[in-house]
Coordinates of N, CA and C in Angstrom, one line a residue:
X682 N -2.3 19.5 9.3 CA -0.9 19.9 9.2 C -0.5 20.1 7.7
X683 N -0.8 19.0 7.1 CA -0.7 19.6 5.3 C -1.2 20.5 4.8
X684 N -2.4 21.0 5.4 CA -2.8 21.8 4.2 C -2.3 23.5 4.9
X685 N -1.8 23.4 6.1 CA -1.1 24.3 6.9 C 0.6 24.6 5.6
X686 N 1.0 24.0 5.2 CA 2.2 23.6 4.5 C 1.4 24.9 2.8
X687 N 0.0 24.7 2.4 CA -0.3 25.5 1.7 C -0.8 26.5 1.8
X688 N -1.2 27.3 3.2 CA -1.8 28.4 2.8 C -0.6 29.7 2.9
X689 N -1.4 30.2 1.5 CA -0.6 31.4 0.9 C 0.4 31.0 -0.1
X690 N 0.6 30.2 -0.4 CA 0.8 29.5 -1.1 C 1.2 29.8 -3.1
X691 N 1.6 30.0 -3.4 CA 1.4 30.4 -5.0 C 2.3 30.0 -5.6
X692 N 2.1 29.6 -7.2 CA 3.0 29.0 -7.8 C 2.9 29.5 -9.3
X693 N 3.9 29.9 -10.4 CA 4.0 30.1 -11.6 C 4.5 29.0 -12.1
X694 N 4.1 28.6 -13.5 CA 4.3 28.4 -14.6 C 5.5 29.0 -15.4
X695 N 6.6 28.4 -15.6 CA 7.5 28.9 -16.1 C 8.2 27.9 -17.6
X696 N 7.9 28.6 -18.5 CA 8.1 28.2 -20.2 C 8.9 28.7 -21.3
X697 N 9.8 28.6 -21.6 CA 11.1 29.4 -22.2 C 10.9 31.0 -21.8
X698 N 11.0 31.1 -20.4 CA 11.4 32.2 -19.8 C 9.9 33.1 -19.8
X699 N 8.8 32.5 -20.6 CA 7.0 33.5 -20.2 C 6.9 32.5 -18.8
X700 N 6.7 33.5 -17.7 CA 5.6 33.0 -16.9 C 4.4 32.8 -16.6
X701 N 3.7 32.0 -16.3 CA 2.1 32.5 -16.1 C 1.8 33.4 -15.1
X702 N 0.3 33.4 -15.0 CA -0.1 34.2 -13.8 C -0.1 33.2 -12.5
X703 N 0.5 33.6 -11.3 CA 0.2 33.3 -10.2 C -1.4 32.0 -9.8
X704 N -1.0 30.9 -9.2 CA -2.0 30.6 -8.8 C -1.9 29.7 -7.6
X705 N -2.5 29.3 -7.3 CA -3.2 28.7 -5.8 C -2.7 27.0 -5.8
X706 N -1.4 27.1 -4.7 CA -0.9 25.5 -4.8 C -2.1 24.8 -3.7
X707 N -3.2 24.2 -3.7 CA -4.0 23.5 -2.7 C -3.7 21.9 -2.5
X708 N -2.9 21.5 -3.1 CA -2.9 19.5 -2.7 C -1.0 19.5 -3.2
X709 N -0.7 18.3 -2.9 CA 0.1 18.2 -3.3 C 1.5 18.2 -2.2
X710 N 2.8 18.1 -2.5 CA 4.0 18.5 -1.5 C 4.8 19.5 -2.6
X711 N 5.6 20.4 -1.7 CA 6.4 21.2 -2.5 C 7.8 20.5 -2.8
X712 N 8.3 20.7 -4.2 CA 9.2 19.6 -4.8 C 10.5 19.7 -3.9
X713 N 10.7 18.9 -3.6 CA 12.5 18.2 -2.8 C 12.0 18.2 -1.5
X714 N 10.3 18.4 -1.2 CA 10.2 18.3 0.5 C 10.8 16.9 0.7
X715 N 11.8 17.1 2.5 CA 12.0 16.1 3.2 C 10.7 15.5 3.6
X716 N 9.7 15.5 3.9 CA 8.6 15.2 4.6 C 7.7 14.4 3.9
X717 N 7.9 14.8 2.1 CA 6.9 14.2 1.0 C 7.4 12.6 1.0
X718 N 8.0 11.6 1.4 CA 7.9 10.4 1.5 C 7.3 9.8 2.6
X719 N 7.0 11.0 3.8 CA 6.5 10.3 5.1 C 5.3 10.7 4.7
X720 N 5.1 11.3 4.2 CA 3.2 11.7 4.0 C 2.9 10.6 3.1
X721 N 3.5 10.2 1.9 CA 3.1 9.6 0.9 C 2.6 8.3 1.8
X722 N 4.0 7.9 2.8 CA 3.6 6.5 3.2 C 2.7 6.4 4.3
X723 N 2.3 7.7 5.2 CA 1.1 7.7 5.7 C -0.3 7.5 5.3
X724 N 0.0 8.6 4.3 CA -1.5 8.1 3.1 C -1.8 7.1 2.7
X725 N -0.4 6.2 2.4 CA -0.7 5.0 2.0 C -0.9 4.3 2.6
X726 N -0.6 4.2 3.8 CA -0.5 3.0 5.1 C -2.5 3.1 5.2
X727 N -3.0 4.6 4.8 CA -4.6 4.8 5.5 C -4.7 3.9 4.6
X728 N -4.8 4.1 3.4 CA -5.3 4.0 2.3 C -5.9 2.5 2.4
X729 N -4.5 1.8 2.7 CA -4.6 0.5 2.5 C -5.1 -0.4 3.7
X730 N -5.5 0.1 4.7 CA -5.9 0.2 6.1 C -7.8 -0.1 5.5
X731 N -7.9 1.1 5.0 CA -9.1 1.3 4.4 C -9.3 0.0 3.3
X732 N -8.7 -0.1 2.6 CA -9.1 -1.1 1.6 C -9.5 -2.4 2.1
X733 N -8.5 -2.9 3.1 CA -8.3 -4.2 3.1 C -8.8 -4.5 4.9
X734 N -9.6 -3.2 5.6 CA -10.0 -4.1 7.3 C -11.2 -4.5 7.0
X735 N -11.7 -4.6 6.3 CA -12.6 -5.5 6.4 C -12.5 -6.8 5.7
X736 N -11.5 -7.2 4.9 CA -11.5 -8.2 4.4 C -10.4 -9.2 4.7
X737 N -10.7 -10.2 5.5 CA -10.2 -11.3 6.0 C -9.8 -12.0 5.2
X738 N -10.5 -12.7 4.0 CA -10.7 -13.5 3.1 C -9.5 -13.5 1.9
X739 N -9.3 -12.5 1.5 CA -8.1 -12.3 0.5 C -6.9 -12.1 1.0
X740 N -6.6 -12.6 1.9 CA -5.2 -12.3 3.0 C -4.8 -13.8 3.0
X741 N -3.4 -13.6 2.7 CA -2.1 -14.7 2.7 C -2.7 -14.8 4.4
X742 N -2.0 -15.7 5.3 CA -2.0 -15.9 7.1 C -0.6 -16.3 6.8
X743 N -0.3 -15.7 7.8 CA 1.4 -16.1 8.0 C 1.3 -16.9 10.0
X744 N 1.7 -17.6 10.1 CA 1.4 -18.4 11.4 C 2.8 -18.2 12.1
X745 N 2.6 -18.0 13.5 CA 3.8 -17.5 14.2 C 4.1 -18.0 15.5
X746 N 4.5 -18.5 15.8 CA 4.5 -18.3 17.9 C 5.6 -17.3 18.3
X747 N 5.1 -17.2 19.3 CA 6.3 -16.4 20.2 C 7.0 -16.8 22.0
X748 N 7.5 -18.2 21.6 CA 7.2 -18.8 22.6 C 8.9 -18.8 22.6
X749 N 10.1 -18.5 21.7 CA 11.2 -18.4 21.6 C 11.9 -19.5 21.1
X750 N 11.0 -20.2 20.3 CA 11.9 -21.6 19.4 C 11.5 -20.8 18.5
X751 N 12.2 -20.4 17.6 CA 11.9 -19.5 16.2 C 12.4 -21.0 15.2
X752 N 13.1 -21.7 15.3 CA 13.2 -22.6 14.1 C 12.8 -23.8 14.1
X753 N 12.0 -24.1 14.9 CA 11.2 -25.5 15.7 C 10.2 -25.4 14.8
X754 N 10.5 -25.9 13.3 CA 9.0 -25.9 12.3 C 7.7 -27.0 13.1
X755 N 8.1 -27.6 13.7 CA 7.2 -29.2 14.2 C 6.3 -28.1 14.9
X756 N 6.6 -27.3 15.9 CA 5.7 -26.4 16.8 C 5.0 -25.8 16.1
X757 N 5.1 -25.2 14.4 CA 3.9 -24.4 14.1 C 2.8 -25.8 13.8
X758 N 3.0 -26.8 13.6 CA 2.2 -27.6 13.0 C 1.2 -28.0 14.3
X759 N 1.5 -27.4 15.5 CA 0.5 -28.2 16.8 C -0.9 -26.9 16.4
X760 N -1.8 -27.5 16.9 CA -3.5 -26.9 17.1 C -3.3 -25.9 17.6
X761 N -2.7 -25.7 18.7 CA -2.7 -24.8 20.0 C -1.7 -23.5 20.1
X762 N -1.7 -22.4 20.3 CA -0.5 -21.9 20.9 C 0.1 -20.9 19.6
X763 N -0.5 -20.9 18.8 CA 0.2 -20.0 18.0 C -0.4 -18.9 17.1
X764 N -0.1 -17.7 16.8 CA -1.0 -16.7 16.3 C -1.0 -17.1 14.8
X765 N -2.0 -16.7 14.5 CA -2.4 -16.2 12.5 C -2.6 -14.7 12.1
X766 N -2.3 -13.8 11.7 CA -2.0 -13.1 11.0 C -2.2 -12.6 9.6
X767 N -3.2 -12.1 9.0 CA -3.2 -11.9 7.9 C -2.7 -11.0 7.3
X768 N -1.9 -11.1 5.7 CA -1.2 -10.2 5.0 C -1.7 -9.8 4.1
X769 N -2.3 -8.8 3.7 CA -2.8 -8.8 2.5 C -1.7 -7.6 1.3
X770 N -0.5 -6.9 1.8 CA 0.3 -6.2 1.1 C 1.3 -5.8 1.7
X771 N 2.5 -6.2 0.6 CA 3.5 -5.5 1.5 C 4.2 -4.2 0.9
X772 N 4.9 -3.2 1.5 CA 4.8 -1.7 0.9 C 7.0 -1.6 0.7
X773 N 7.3 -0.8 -0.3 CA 8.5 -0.7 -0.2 C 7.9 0.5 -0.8
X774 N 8.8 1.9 -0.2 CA 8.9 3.3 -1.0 C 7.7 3.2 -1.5
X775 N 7.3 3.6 -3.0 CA 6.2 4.3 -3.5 C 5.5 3.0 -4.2
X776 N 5.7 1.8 -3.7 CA 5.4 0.8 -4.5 C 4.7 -0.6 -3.8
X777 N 3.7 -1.3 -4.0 CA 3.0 -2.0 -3.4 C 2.6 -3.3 -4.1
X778 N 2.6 -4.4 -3.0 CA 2.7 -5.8 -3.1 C 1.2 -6.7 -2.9
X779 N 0.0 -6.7 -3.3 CA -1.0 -7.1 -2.9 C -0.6 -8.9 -2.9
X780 N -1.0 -9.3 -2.3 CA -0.9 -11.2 -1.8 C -2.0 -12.0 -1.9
X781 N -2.0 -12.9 -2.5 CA -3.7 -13.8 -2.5 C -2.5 -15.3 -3.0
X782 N -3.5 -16.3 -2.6 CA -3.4 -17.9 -2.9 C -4.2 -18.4 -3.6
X783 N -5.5 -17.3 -4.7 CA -6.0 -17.5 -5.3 C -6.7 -16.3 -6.5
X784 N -6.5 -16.9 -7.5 CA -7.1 -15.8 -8.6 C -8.1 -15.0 -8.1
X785 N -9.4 -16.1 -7.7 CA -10.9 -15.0 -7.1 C -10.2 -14.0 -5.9
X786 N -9.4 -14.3 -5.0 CA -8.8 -13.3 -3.9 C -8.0 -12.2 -4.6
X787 N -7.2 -12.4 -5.4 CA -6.4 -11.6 -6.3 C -7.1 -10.7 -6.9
X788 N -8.6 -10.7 -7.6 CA -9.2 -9.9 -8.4 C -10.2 -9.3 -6.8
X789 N -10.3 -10.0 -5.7 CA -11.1 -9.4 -5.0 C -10.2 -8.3 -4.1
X790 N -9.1 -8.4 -4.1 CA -7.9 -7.6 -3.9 C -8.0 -6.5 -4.5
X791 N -7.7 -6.5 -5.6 CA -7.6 -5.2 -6.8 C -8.9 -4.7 -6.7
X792 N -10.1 -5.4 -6.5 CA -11.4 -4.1 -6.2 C -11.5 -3.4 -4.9
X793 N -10.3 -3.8 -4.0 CA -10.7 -3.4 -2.9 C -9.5 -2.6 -2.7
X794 N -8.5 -2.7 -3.2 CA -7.5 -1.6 -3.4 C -7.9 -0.3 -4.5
X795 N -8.7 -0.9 -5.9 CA -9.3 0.0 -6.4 C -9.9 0.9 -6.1
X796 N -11.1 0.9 -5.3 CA -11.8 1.8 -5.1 C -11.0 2.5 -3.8
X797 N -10.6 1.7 -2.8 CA -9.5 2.5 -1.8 C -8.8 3.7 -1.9
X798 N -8.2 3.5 -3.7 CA -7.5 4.5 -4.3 C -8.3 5.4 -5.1
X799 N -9.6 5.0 -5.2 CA -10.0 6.1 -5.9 C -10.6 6.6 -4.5
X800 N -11.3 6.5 -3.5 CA -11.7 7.4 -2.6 C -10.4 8.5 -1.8
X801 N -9.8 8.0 -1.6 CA -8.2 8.9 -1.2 C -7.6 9.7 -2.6
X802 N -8.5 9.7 -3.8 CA -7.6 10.3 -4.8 C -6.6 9.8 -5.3
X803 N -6.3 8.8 -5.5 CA -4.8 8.3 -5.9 C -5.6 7.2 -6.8
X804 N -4.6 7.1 -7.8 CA -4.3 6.5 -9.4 C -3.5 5.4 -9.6
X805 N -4.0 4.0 -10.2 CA -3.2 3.2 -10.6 C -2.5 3.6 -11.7
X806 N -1.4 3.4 -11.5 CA -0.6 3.3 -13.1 C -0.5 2.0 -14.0
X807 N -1.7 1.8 -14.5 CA -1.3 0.5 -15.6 C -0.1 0.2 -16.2
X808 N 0.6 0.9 -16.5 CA 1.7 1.0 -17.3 C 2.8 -0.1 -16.3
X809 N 2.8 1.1 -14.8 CA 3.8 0.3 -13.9 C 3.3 -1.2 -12.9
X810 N 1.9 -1.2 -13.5 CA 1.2 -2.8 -12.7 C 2.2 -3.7 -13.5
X811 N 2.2 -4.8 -12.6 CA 2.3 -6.2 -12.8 C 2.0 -7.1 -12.1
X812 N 2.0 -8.5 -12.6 CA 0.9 -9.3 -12.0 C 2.1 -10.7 -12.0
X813 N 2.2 -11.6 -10.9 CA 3.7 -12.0 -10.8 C 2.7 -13.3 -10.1
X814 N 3.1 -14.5 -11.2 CA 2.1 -15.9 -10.8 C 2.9 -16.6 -10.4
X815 N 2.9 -17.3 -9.0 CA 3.8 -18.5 -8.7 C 3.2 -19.7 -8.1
X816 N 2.9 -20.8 -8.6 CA 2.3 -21.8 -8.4 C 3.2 -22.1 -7.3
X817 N 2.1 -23.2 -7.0 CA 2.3 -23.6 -5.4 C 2.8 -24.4 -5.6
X818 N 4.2 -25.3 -4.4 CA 5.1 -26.4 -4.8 C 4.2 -27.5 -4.5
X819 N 4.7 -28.8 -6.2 CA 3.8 -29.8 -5.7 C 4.4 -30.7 -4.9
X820 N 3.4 -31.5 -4.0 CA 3.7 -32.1 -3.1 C 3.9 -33.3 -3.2
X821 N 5.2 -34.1 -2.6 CA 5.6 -35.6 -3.0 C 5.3 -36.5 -2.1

């Protein structure tokens, strides 16, 4: 369906009024598409699908029941009865959250988002990374 969006396709170069020669738009969305943030977050949703199904190990677990006591904390603490879930990122707009409880999961994160993004074609921006440390509360 995207690449239906380019054929025939052409675009100029336009520079204090010289144009270039015609050429071949192949990748990409055309500027102010309504549709370029649902693609983006499709892509991204594979992307990161891709990175991170095989890896169990670098994933936060968020623990949950669904038994309808939502604020009953004593119930998550029983053996029995309640799901695990692992998170390994969470996504807002064009911008992503990788999660780990440990430095070795954090760097085994980034290789597995790395290469993720280089097989789909897509680029970290060093510039816009950051890396956000929050120690675990100590216990009394």
């Amino acid at each position: 369906m995207v690449h239906q969006f380019h054929d025939g396709m052409l675009a100029r170069v336009i520079n204090d009024g010289d144009s270039s020669d015609a050429f071949s738009v192949t990748n990409g969305v055309k500027p102010g598409c309504v549709l370029a943030p649902t693609l983006f977050s499709m892509t991204f949703s594979a992307m990161l699908s891709d990175a991170f199904c095989n890896d169990k190990e670098t994933s936060i677990k968020i623990r949950y029941r669904n038994d309808g006591r939502l604020f009953n904390l004593q119930r998550l603490q029983a053996k029995t009865k309640f799901e695990e879930h692992p998170v390994c990122d969470f996504l807002f707009a064009d911008d992503c959250t990788l999660n780990a409880a440990r430095e070795a999961q954090m760097q085994q994160s980034m290789n597995c988002f790395s290469t993720a993004c280089r097989n789909f074609g897509l680029t970290i921006s060093t510039k816009e990374t950051e890396v956000l440390h929050q120690p675990a509360p100590q216990k009394t």
